[in-house]
């Protein structure tokens, strides 16, 4: 078996995943941000070693697609010079940290310091499930509340730092210097108290089962009220830009790098360019909050995924103008539903026989209709959203 043939893991850079278009190599930017030089280097590497397509993931990572396995070692060397490679697979897997893109002048420097300090202490973390993650949400108000994470660093309405276990309404207050070890202590308690079963487990479920650490009586500080997930367009601190189906062209990333600004990578499949008010136009970019493509999600599908039963994105692109306001369409190449694990108003899930139509459910849920052809779907796109 080749070193790349194992499926169903979360890919990294050191441990990529083999897909239908070559290797998928995931890069975890430190502090969820790239310097212009790092962004330019990634754009260059995506073209040199891959097919030039870059996925923006829900973990605030970048994925280079179509990487030739014979180029992998050379790609790692290029990424190492950009300081984007971890010491080993274990360190890469543990470094599952999302940092708020909204850092504000008042809290930005501390947020960056906290992210770096947490990376250091995670060297002492126990074995954790690969999906176990950390959110550093220490801007003026939390914005990552809807983003998957197991231990969260946030602030109270008065600006005091708190460490909060996901699933608990309150956290415990900490000083800046205490915060990284308090996060580590919570993750260690999770592992030691049986939160990991057969390599899996999440904090919220562990708490829901009644588990509590001995210092849980200190969980009495409420986080500040969350702000809404940002939309594409200008923002007080910069500009949010999304990519159609979360996929950027290397050339576009190169254009952003040339603007000379820090590029923050968000978990909403958007980039945030600090201190600018507009971005250069490029194919597939979404820069307005009312863009109809934001109501439609589609996974990689054919030919990029080995497990798909159909192409997905052309169909999703054709259907996007017909998705009613307030509804969401998910086109999935198989029942795994990678692109949108939550329920959608309408999910079209490809099977060997055609498309299943699922209403208000996930790709793996029971279908309302089965074996639809692409032609049937495109003939009456509005009927997908009619009440049955
Ligand atoms: S949901 Fe899409 S990307 Fe995920 S495995 Fe299935 S076909 Fe591939």
mmCIF file of C-alpha atoms and ligand atoms in Angstrom:
data_model
loop_
_atom_site.group_PDB
_atom_site.id
_atom_site.type_symbol
_atom_site.label_atom_id
_atom_site.label_comp_id
_atom_site.label_asym_id
_atom_site.label_seq_id
_atom_site.Cartn_x
_atom_site.Cartn_y
_atom_site.Cartn_z
ATOM 1 C CA UNK A 1 0.000 0.000 0.000
ATOM 2 C CA UNK A 2 1.312 3.473 -0.827
ATOM 3 C CA UNK A 3 1.837 5.913 2.048
ATOM 4 C CA UNK A 4 -1.043 7.987 0.680
ATOM 5 C CA UNK A 5 -3.727 5.322 0.304
ATOM 6 C CA UNK A 6 -5.549 5.570 3.644
ATOM 7 C CA UNK A 7 -8.926 7.334 3.368
ATOM 8 C CA UNK A 8 -11.285 9.035 5.811
ATOM 9 C CA UNK A 9 -8.759 10.966 7.839
ATOM 10 C CA UNK A 10 -8.495 14.720 8.205
ATOM 11 C CA UNK A 11 -5.596 15.443 5.869
ATOM 12 C CA UNK A 12 -2.600 17.478 6.893
ATOM 13 C CA UNK A 13 0.505 18.593 5.051
ATOM 14 C CA UNK A 14 2.686 15.797 6.463
ATOM 15 C CA UNK A 15 -0.117 13.246 6.094
ATOM 16 C CA UNK A 16 -2.028 14.194 2.937
ATOM 17 C CA UNK A 17 -5.058 12.367 1.579
ATOM 18 C CA UNK A 18 -5.296 10.739 -1.820
ATOM 19 C CA UNK A 19 -8.254 12.012 -3.809
ATOM 20 C CA UNK A 20 -9.549 11.737 -7.372
ATOM 21 C CA UNK A 21 -7.395 14.642 -8.553
ATOM 22 C CA UNK A 22 -4.189 13.740 -6.708
ATOM 23 C CA UNK A 23 -3.126 14.468 -3.138
ATOM 24 C CA UNK A 24 -5.040 16.884 -0.919
ATOM 25 C CA UNK A 25 -2.457 18.721 1.207
ATOM 26 C CA UNK A 26 -3.877 20.741 4.102
ATOM 27 C CA UNK A 27 -1.971 23.738 5.461
ATOM 28 C CA UNK A 28 -2.700 25.047 8.960
ATOM 29 C CA UNK A 29 -1.641 28.714 9.098
ATOM 30 C CA UNK A 30 -0.267 29.733 12.504
ATOM 31 C CA UNK A 31 -2.709 32.070 14.239
ATOM 32 C CA UNK A 32 -5.163 31.531 11.328
ATOM 33 C CA UNK A 33 -3.244 34.158 9.349
ATOM 34 C CA UNK A 34 -0.777 34.379 6.476
ATOM 35 C CA UNK A 35 1.805 37.044 5.826
ATOM 36 C CA UNK A 36 1.891 38.332 2.218
ATOM 37 C CA UNK A 37 5.084 36.288 1.669
ATOM 38 C CA UNK A 38 3.446 33.103 2.946
ATOM 39 C CA UNK A 39 0.362 33.674 0.774
ATOM 40 C CA UNK A 40 2.523 34.287 -2.299
ATOM 41 C CA UNK A 41 4.547 31.139 -1.505
ATOM 42 C CA UNK A 42 1.400 29.013 -1.157
ATOM 43 C CA UNK A 43 0.009 30.380 -4.435
ATOM 44 C CA UNK A 44 3.254 29.490 -6.134
ATOM 45 C CA UNK A 45 3.384 26.010 -4.557
ATOM 46 C CA UNK A 46 -0.241 25.311 -5.545
ATOM 47 C CA UNK A 47 0.630 25.833 -9.200
ATOM 48 C CA UNK A 48 4.059 24.215 -9.098
ATOM 49 C CA UNK A 49 3.043 21.018 -7.280
ATOM 50 C CA UNK A 50 -0.752 20.874 -7.643
ATOM 51 C CA UNK A 51 -3.542 21.793 -10.031
ATOM 52 C CA UNK A 52 -3.693 25.418 -8.848
ATOM 53 C CA UNK A 53 -6.934 25.004 -6.864
ATOM 54 C CA UNK A 54 -7.017 25.839 -3.157
ATOM 55 C CA UNK A 55 -9.898 24.871 -0.841
ATOM 56 C CA UNK A 56 -10.822 27.075 2.117
ATOM 57 C CA UNK A 57 -11.928 24.707 4.878
ATOM 58 C CA UNK A 58 -14.287 25.010 7.843
ATOM 59 C CA UNK A 59 -11.243 24.614 10.136
ATOM 60 C CA UNK A 60 -9.694 27.847 8.779
ATOM 61 C CA UNK A 61 -7.131 25.858 6.809
ATOM 62 C CA UNK A 62 -6.083 25.880 3.146
ATOM 63 C CA UNK A 63 -6.008 22.718 1.052
ATOM 64 C CA UNK A 64 -3.872 22.423 -2.046
ATOM 65 C CA UNK A 65 -5.514 20.046 -4.521
ATOM 66 C CA UNK A 66 -4.215 17.856 -7.300
ATOM 67 C CA UNK A 67 -0.725 17.497 -5.823
ATOM 68 C CA UNK A 68 1.368 14.913 -7.647
ATOM 69 C CA UNK A 69 2.532 12.300 -5.059
ATOM 70 C CA UNK A 70 6.028 12.459 -6.542
ATOM 71 C CA UNK A 71 6.093 16.210 -5.714
ATOM 72 C CA UNK A 72 5.016 15.849 -2.089
ATOM 73 C CA UNK A 73 8.503 15.944 -0.535
ATOM 74 C CA UNK A 74 9.449 18.990 -2.595
ATOM 75 C CA UNK A 75 6.187 20.697 -1.605
ATOM 76 C CA UNK A 76 6.938 20.029 2.079
ATOM 77 C CA UNK A 77 10.366 21.618 1.653
ATOM 78 C CA UNK A 78 8.776 24.703 0.062
ATOM 79 C CA UNK A 79 6.198 24.950 2.871
ATOM 80 C CA UNK A 80 8.929 24.503 5.492
ATOM 81 C CA UNK A 81 10.733 27.569 4.187
ATOM 82 C CA UNK A 82 7.444 29.453 4.700
ATOM 83 C CA UNK A 83 7.307 28.176 8.331
ATOM 84 C CA UNK A 84 4.113 26.256 7.632
ATOM 85 C CA UNK A 85 5.245 22.720 8.526
ATOM 86 C CA UNK A 86 5.085 21.032 11.929
ATOM 87 C CA UNK A 87 7.740 18.825 13.484
ATOM 88 C CA UNK A 88 5.717 15.625 12.995
ATOM 89 C CA UNK A 89 2.203 14.348 12.274
ATOM 90 C CA UNK A 90 1.233 14.330 15.981
ATOM 91 C CA UNK A 91 2.170 18.004 16.408
ATOM 92 C CA UNK A 92 0.326 18.898 13.191
ATOM 93 C CA UNK A 93 -2.806 17.050 14.308
ATOM 94 C CA UNK A 94 -2.832 18.658 17.771
ATOM 95 C CA UNK A 95 -2.492 22.166 16.335
ATOM 96 C CA UNK A 96 -6.203 22.365 15.611
ATOM 97 C CA UNK A 97 -6.661 26.006 16.601
ATOM 98 C CA UNK A 98 -8.990 28.580 15.057
ATOM 99 C CA UNK A 99 -8.296 32.229 15.855
ATOM 100 C CA UNK A 100 -10.879 34.977 15.402
ATOM 101 C CA UNK A 101 -10.231 37.124 12.339
ATOM 102 C CA UNK A 102 -11.724 40.133 14.213
ATOM 103 C CA UNK A 103 -8.905 41.149 16.491
ATOM 104 C CA UNK A 104 -9.424 44.933 16.871
ATOM 105 C CA UNK A 105 -6.664 47.341 17.852
ATOM 106 C CA UNK A 106 -7.363 46.832 21.559
ATOM 107 C CA UNK A 107 -7.238 43.022 21.709
ATOM 108 C CA UNK A 108 -5.329 42.069 18.548
ATOM 109 C CA UNK A 109 -1.804 41.829 19.996
ATOM 110 C CA UNK A 110 -2.993 39.760 22.971
ATOM 111 C CA UNK A 111 -4.982 37.440 20.683
ATOM 112 C CA UNK A 112 -1.880 36.774 18.579
ATOM 113 C CA UNK A 113 0.225 36.138 21.720
ATOM 114 C CA UNK A 114 -2.388 33.732 23.085
ATOM 115 C CA UNK A 115 -2.438 31.765 19.831
ATOM 116 C CA UNK A 116 1.363 31.387 19.863
ATOM 117 C CA UNK A 117 1.419 30.455 23.569
ATOM 118 C CA UNK A 118 -1.301 27.835 23.092
ATOM 119 C CA UNK A 119 0.650 26.240 20.242
ATOM 120 C CA UNK A 120 3.609 25.860 22.613
ATOM 121 C CA UNK A 121 1.737 24.261 25.491
ATOM 122 C CA UNK A 122 -0.081 21.866 23.139
ATOM 123 C CA UNK A 123 3.255 20.044 22.863
ATOM 124 C CA UNK A 124 2.320 18.683 26.309
ATOM 125 C CA UNK A 125 -1.240 17.726 25.393
ATOM 126 C CA UNK A 126 -2.364 14.100 25.642
ATOM 127 C CA UNK A 127 -3.590 12.164 22.607
ATOM 128 C CA UNK A 128 -6.833 13.815 21.532
ATOM 129 C CA UNK A 129 -9.341 12.943 18.800
ATOM 130 C CA UNK A 130 -8.347 14.468 15.457
ATOM 131 C CA UNK A 131 -11.488 16.649 15.426
ATOM 132 C CA UNK A 132 -10.838 17.994 18.961
ATOM 133 C CA UNK A 133 -10.187 21.694 18.509
ATOM 134 C CA UNK A 134 -9.538 25.014 20.186
ATOM 135 C CA UNK A 135 -11.056 28.443 19.485
ATOM 136 C CA UNK A 136 -9.272 31.666 20.413
ATOM 137 C CA UNK A 137 -12.184 34.041 20.217
ATOM 138 C CA UNK A 138 -10.736 36.952 22.141
ATOM 139 C CA UNK A 139 -11.705 39.959 20.047
ATOM 140 C CA UNK A 140 -14.186 42.511 21.370
ATOM 141 C CA UNK A 141 -17.006 39.891 21.294
ATOM 142 C CA UNK A 142 -17.115 36.182 20.377
ATOM 143 C CA UNK A 143 -17.726 35.457 16.700
ATOM 144 C CA UNK A 144 -16.784 31.753 16.640
ATOM 145 C CA UNK A 145 -19.651 30.504 18.830
ATOM 146 C CA UNK A 146 -21.169 28.537 15.915
ATOM 147 C CA UNK A 147 -17.796 27.154 14.840
ATOM 148 C CA UNK A 148 -16.864 23.666 16.021
ATOM 149 C CA UNK A 149 -14.386 23.728 18.949
ATOM 150 C CA UNK A 150 -13.983 21.902 22.257
ATOM 151 C CA UNK A 151 -12.164 24.432 24.417
ATOM 152 C CA UNK A 152 -12.747 28.145 23.922
ATOM 153 C CA UNK A 153 -10.854 31.230 25.039
ATOM 154 C CA UNK A 154 -13.252 34.181 25.082
ATOM 155 C CA UNK A 155 -13.939 37.430 26.951
ATOM 156 C CA UNK A 156 -16.660 38.575 29.272
ATOM 157 C CA UNK A 157 -18.614 41.748 28.457
ATOM 158 C CA UNK A 158 -16.025 43.576 30.637
ATOM 159 C CA UNK A 159 -13.149 42.243 28.529
ATOM 160 C CA UNK A 160 -11.860 39.683 31.054
ATOM 161 C CA UNK A 161 -10.425 36.478 29.564
ATOM 162 C CA UNK A 162 -12.298 33.241 30.224
ATOM 163 C CA UNK A 163 -11.645 29.594 29.379
ATOM 164 C CA UNK A 164 -14.846 27.742 28.554
ATOM 165 C CA UNK A 165 -15.517 24.081 27.814
ATOM 166 C CA UNK A 166 -17.759 23.764 24.762
ATOM 167 C CA UNK A 167 -21.263 22.869 25.924
ATOM 168 C CA UNK A 168 -20.960 24.805 29.212
ATOM 169 C CA UNK A 169 -22.732 28.173 29.312
ATOM 170 C CA UNK A 170 -20.019 29.834 31.453
ATOM 171 C CA UNK A 171 -16.255 29.614 31.797
ATOM 172 C CA UNK A 172 -13.664 30.444 34.418
ATOM 173 C CA UNK A 173 -11.782 33.747 34.406
ATOM 174 C CA UNK A 174 -8.034 33.597 33.786
ATOM 175 C CA UNK A 175 -5.176 36.039 33.374
ATOM 176 C CA UNK A 176 -3.271 36.271 30.106
ATOM 177 C CA UNK A 177 -0.405 34.198 31.533
ATOM 178 C CA UNK A 178 -2.717 31.538 33.022
ATOM 179 C CA UNK A 179 -4.819 31.104 29.887
ATOM 180 C CA UNK A 180 -2.708 28.633 27.818
ATOM 181 C CA UNK A 181 -2.206 26.203 30.696
ATOM 182 C CA UNK A 182 -5.869 26.484 31.702
ATOM 183 C CA UNK A 183 -6.821 25.430 28.150
ATOM 184 C CA UNK A 184 -4.332 22.562 28.321
ATOM 185 C CA UNK A 185 -5.679 21.463 31.728
ATOM 186 C CA UNK A 186 -9.220 21.262 30.358
ATOM 187 C CA UNK A 187 -8.101 19.213 27.337
ATOM 188 C CA UNK A 188 -6.081 16.912 29.630
ATOM 189 C CA UNK A 189 -9.057 16.448 31.958
ATOM 190 C CA UNK A 190 -11.193 15.522 28.922
ATOM 191 C CA UNK A 191 -8.762 12.773 27.911
ATOM 192 C CA UNK A 192 -8.155 11.484 31.467
ATOM 193 C CA UNK A 193 -11.827 11.375 32.395
ATOM 194 C CA UNK A 194 -12.852 9.107 29.518
ATOM 195 C CA UNK A 195 -13.840 11.678 26.898
ATOM 196 C CA UNK A 196 -12.037 9.718 24.180
ATOM 197 C CA UNK A 197 -13.705 6.494 23.022
ATOM 198 C CA UNK A 198 -12.066 4.545 20.194
ATOM 199 C CA UNK A 199 -10.173 7.660 19.145
ATOM 200 C CA UNK A 200 -13.304 9.848 18.998
ATOM 201 C CA UNK A 201 -15.087 12.211 21.350
ATOM 202 C CA UNK A 202 -16.157 15.820 21.769
ATOM 203 C CA UNK A 203 -16.247 18.028 24.840
ATOM 204 C CA UNK A 204 -19.936 19.004 24.607
ATOM 205 C CA UNK A 205 -21.011 15.352 24.492
ATOM 206 C CA UNK A 206 -18.739 14.508 27.426
ATOM 207 C CA UNK A 207 -20.335 17.261 29.520
ATOM 208 C CA UNK A 208 -23.817 16.217 28.398
ATOM 209 C CA UNK A 209 -23.029 12.761 29.818
ATOM 210 C CA UNK A 210 -22.571 14.366 33.227
ATOM 211 C CA UNK A 211 -18.762 14.577 33.406
ATOM 212 C CA UNK A 212 -17.291 17.638 35.170
ATOM 213 C CA UNK A 213 -13.755 18.499 36.291
ATOM 214 C CA UNK A 214 -13.176 19.131 40.017
ATOM 215 C CA UNK A 215 -12.891 22.911 39.467
ATOM 216 C CA UNK A 216 -16.211 23.201 37.585
ATOM 217 C CA UNK A 217 -17.591 25.325 40.471
ATOM 218 C CA UNK A 218 -15.362 28.130 39.054
ATOM 219 C CA UNK A 219 -17.301 28.135 35.786
ATOM 220 C CA UNK A 220 -19.306 31.233 36.581
ATOM 221 C CA UNK A 221 -18.236 33.860 34.009
ATOM 222 C CA UNK A 222 -20.546 34.417 31.043
ATOM 223 C CA UNK A 223 -18.945 35.152 27.663
ATOM 224 C CA UNK A 224 -19.924 38.454 26.027
ATOM 225 C CA UNK A 225 -22.853 38.247 23.627
ATOM 226 C CA UNK A 226 -21.755 36.781 20.303
ATOM 227 C CA UNK A 227 -21.803 38.834 17.141
ATOM 228 C CA UNK A 228 -23.265 37.430 13.929
ATOM 229 C CA UNK A 229 -21.123 35.499 11.494
ATOM 230 C CA UNK A 230 -19.675 38.092 9.092
ATOM 231 C CA UNK A 231 -20.787 38.249 5.463
ATOM 232 C CA UNK A 232 -18.667 39.013 2.392
ATOM 233 C CA UNK A 233 -17.952 42.706 1.903
ATOM 234 C CA UNK A 234 -16.358 45.615 3.725
ATOM 235 C CA UNK A 235 -15.963 45.546 7.503
ATOM 236 C CA UNK A 236 -14.623 48.086 10.033
ATOM 237 C CA UNK A 237 -11.308 46.211 10.202
ATOM 238 C CA UNK A 238 -10.915 45.182 6.553
ATOM 239 C CA UNK A 239 -12.701 43.151 3.880
ATOM 240 C CA UNK A 240 -14.248 39.650 3.906
ATOM 241 C CA UNK A 241 -14.079 37.820 0.599
ATOM 242 C CA UNK A 242 -15.628 34.409 -0.094
ATOM 243 C CA UNK A 243 -14.898 32.001 -2.912
ATOM 244 C CA UNK A 244 -17.540 30.092 -4.865
ATOM 245 C CA UNK A 245 -17.873 26.679 -3.185
ATOM 246 C CA UNK A 246 -14.956 27.648 -0.972
ATOM 247 C CA UNK A 247 -12.386 27.154 -3.721
ATOM 248 C CA UNK A 248 -9.803 29.758 -4.762
ATOM 249 C CA UNK A 249 -7.507 29.848 -7.751
ATOM 250 C CA UNK A 250 -3.813 30.163 -6.905
ATOM 251 C CA UNK A 251 -3.630 33.220 -9.133
ATOM 252 C CA UNK A 252 -6.264 34.945 -6.975
ATOM 253 C CA UNK A 253 -4.362 34.195 -3.771
ATOM 254 C CA UNK A 254 -1.284 35.611 -5.507
ATOM 255 C CA UNK A 255 -3.207 38.825 -6.242
ATOM 256 C CA UNK A 256 -4.202 39.123 -2.589
ATOM 257 C CA UNK A 257 -0.605 38.553 -1.513
ATOM 258 C CA UNK A 258 0.498 41.379 -3.799
ATOM 259 C CA UNK A 259 -1.716 43.774 -1.830
ATOM 260 C CA UNK A 260 0.810 43.488 0.997
ATOM 261 C CA UNK A 261 -1.718 42.896 3.809
ATOM 262 C CA UNK A 262 -2.038 40.147 6.357
ATOM 263 C CA UNK A 263 -4.551 37.555 5.121
ATOM 264 C CA UNK A 264 -6.635 35.945 7.853
ATOM 265 C CA UNK A 265 -8.146 32.561 7.108
ATOM 266 C CA UNK A 266 -11.634 32.104 8.556
ATOM 267 C CA UNK A 267 -13.772 29.007 9.232
ATOM 268 C CA UNK A 268 -16.537 30.402 6.995
ATOM 269 C CA UNK A 269 -14.669 29.620 3.774
ATOM 270 C CA UNK A 270 -13.800 33.310 3.496
ATOM 271 C CA UNK A 271 -10.561 35.223 3.714
ATOM 272 C CA UNK A 272 -10.291 38.468 5.645
ATOM 273 C CA UNK A 273 -7.880 41.080 4.337
ATOM 274 C CA UNK A 274 -7.071 43.549 7.057
ATOM 275 C CA UNK A 275 -7.069 47.332 6.572
ATOM 276 C CA UNK A 276 -8.429 47.448 3.023
ATOM 277 C CA UNK A 277 -11.804 48.475 1.643
ATOM 278 C CA UNK A 278 -11.993 46.419 -1.576
ATOM 279 C CA UNK A 279 -10.377 43.459 -3.337
ATOM 280 C CA UNK A 280 -9.380 42.973 -6.999
ATOM 281 C CA UNK A 281 -12.001 41.268 -9.147
ATOM 282 C CA UNK A 282 -11.305 37.636 -10.007
ATOM 283 C CA UNK A 283 -13.215 34.580 -11.238
ATOM 284 C CA UNK A 284 -15.289 32.849 -8.562
ATOM 285 C CA UNK A 285 -14.934 35.535 -5.898
ATOM 286 C CA UNK A 286 -17.939 36.557 -3.799
ATOM 287 C CA UNK A 287 -17.730 40.074 -2.421
ATOM 288 C CA UNK A 288 -21.366 40.890 -1.655
ATOM 289 C CA UNK A 289 -23.579 39.593 1.139
ATOM 290 C CA UNK A 290 -26.558 39.137 -1.211
ATOM 291 C CA UNK A 291 -24.707 36.933 -3.739
ATOM 292 C CA UNK A 292 -27.079 34.039 -4.550
ATOM 293 C CA UNK A 293 -24.215 31.532 -4.518
ATOM 294 C CA UNK A 294 -23.976 31.924 -0.731
ATOM 295 C CA UNK A 295 -27.257 29.960 -0.415
ATOM 296 C CA UNK A 296 -25.760 26.933 -2.143
ATOM 297 C CA UNK A 297 -23.137 24.455 -0.993
ATOM 298 C CA UNK A 298 -21.543 21.709 -3.052
ATOM 299 C CA UNK A 299 -18.736 19.318 -2.179
ATOM 300 C CA UNK A 300 -15.819 18.510 -4.478
ATOM 301 C CA UNK A 301 -17.707 15.765 -6.355
ATOM 302 C CA UNK A 302 -16.386 14.431 -9.665
ATOM 303 C CA UNK A 303 -13.675 14.311 -10.753
ATOM 304 C CA UNK A 304 -11.882 15.475 -7.602
ATOM 305 C CA UNK A 305 -13.293 12.955 -5.103
ATOM 306 C CA UNK A 306 -12.867 9.198 -5.355
ATOM 307 C CA UNK A 307 -16.077 8.485 -3.458
ATOM 308 C CA UNK A 308 -18.488 10.593 -5.469
ATOM 309 C CA UNK A 309 -21.298 9.312 -7.672
ATOM 310 C CA UNK A 310 -21.644 12.513 -9.742
ATOM 311 C CA UNK A 311 -20.332 15.959 -10.459
ATOM 312 C CA UNK A 312 -21.847 18.427 -8.031
ATOM 313 C CA UNK A 313 -20.686 21.970 -8.644
ATOM 314 C CA UNK A 314 -22.035 22.495 -12.170
ATOM 315 C CA UNK A 315 -25.453 21.376 -10.974
ATOM 316 C CA UNK A 316 -25.235 23.611 -7.882
ATOM 317 C CA UNK A 317 -24.149 26.577 -10.008
ATOM 318 C CA UNK A 318 -27.149 26.076 -12.337
ATOM 319 C CA UNK A 319 -29.564 25.798 -9.392
ATOM 320 C CA UNK A 320 -28.196 28.698 -7.296
ATOM 321 C CA UNK A 321 -30.412 31.400 -8.910
ATOM 322 C CA UNK A 322 -33.523 29.337 -8.060
ATOM 323 C CA UNK A 323 -32.873 28.920 -4.324
ATOM 324 C CA UNK A 324 -35.526 30.973 -2.485
ATOM 325 C CA UNK A 325 -34.352 33.617 -0.023
ATOM 326 C CA UNK A 326 -33.783 32.101 3.405
ATOM 327 C CA UNK A 327 -33.388 28.569 2.004
ATOM 328 C CA UNK A 328 -30.216 26.556 1.574
ATOM 329 C CA UNK A 329 -29.385 24.023 -1.135
ATOM 330 C CA UNK A 330 -26.719 21.371 -0.596
ATOM 331 C CA UNK A 331 -25.517 19.229 -3.505
ATOM 332 C CA UNK A 332 -23.498 16.280 -2.254
ATOM 333 C CA UNK A 333 -21.574 13.684 -4.250
ATOM 334 C CA UNK A 334 -22.335 10.973 -1.678
ATOM 335 C CA UNK A 335 -24.087 10.475 1.661
ATOM 336 C CA UNK A 336 -21.032 11.610 3.631
ATOM 337 C CA UNK A 337 -22.107 15.225 3.121
ATOM 338 C CA UNK A 338 -18.628 16.721 3.742
ATOM 339 C CA UNK A 339 -19.462 20.224 2.503
ATOM 340 C CA UNK A 340 -22.466 20.770 4.789
ATOM 341 C CA UNK A 341 -22.783 18.349 7.716
ATOM 342 C CA UNK A 342 -25.838 20.234 9.078
ATOM 343 C CA UNK A 343 -29.376 19.904 7.667
ATOM 344 C CA UNK A 344 -30.209 22.024 4.600
ATOM 345 C CA UNK A 345 -33.603 23.090 3.246
ATOM 346 C CA UNK A 346 -32.951 20.834 0.258
ATOM 347 C CA UNK A 347 -30.154 18.323 -0.161
ATOM 348 C CA UNK A 348 -29.499 16.566 -3.447
ATOM 349 C CA UNK A 349 -27.379 13.546 -2.680
ATOM 350 C CA UNK A 350 -25.847 11.574 -5.553
ATOM 351 C CA UNK A 351 -26.192 7.782 -5.492
ATOM 352 C CA UNK A 352 -25.225 5.181 -8.116
ATOM 353 C CA UNK A 353 -28.831 5.469 -9.443
ATOM 354 C CA UNK A 354 -29.231 9.272 -9.593
ATOM 355 C CA UNK A 355 -29.937 11.991 -7.009
ATOM 356 C CA UNK A 356 -31.904 11.558 -3.784
ATOM 357 C CA UNK A 357 -33.948 14.596 -2.733
ATOM 358 C CA UNK A 358 -33.874 15.185 1.035
ATOM 359 C CA UNK A 359 -35.867 18.005 2.656
ATOM 360 C CA UNK A 360 -34.726 19.696 5.872
ATOM 361 C CA UNK A 361 -32.144 17.015 6.443
ATOM 362 C CA UNK A 362 -28.559 15.931 5.900
ATOM 363 C CA UNK A 363 -27.085 13.975 3.011
ATOM 364 C CA UNK A 364 -27.336 10.740 5.017
ATOM 365 C CA UNK A 365 -31.017 11.246 5.957
ATOM 366 C CA UNK A 366 -34.085 9.560 4.446
ATOM 367 C CA UNK A 367 -35.027 10.850 1.015
ATOM 368 C CA UNK A 368 -38.383 12.249 -0.091
ATOM 369 C CA UNK A 369 -37.704 11.226 -3.675
ATOM 370 C CA UNK A 370 -35.032 8.986 -5.154
ATOM 371 C CA UNK A 371 -33.230 8.435 -8.445
ATOM 372 C CA UNK A 372 -33.806 11.896 -9.958
ATOM 373 C CA UNK A 373 -31.775 12.623 -13.056
ATOM 374 C CA UNK A 374 -29.926 15.892 -13.528
ATOM 375 C CA UNK A 375 -32.253 16.700 -16.444
ATOM 376 C CA UNK A 376 -35.361 16.205 -14.274
ATOM 377 C CA UNK A 377 -33.906 18.458 -11.591
ATOM 378 C CA UNK A 378 -32.991 21.235 -14.008
ATOM 379 C CA UNK A 379 -36.367 21.096 -15.763
ATOM 380 C CA UNK A 380 -38.298 22.215 -12.652
ATOM 381 C CA UNK A 381 -35.787 23.652 -10.173
ATOM 382 C CA UNK A 382 -38.468 25.558 -8.177
ATOM 383 C CA UNK A 383 -40.308 22.344 -7.411
ATOM 384 C CA UNK A 384 -37.369 21.210 -5.267
ATOM 385 C CA UNK A 385 -38.353 23.793 -2.671
ATOM 386 C CA UNK A 386 -42.127 23.310 -2.759
ATOM 387 C CA UNK A 387 -43.720 21.866 0.374
ATOM 388 C CA UNK A 388 -44.574 18.210 -0.147
HETATM 389 S S1 LIG B 1 -19.458 14.270 0.284
HETATM 390 FE FE1 LIG B 1 -18.490 14.844 -1.638
HETATM 391 S S2 LIG B 1 -16.367 15.314 -1.153
HETATM 392 FE FE2 LIG B 1 -17.248 14.186 0.612
HETATM 393 S S3 LIG B 1 -16.675 12.054 0.206
HETATM 394 FE FE3 LIG B 1 -18.725 12.368 -0.640
HETATM 395 S S4 LIG B 1 -18.404 12.940 -2.777
HETATM 396 FE FE4 LIG B 1 -16.448 13.169 -1.721
#
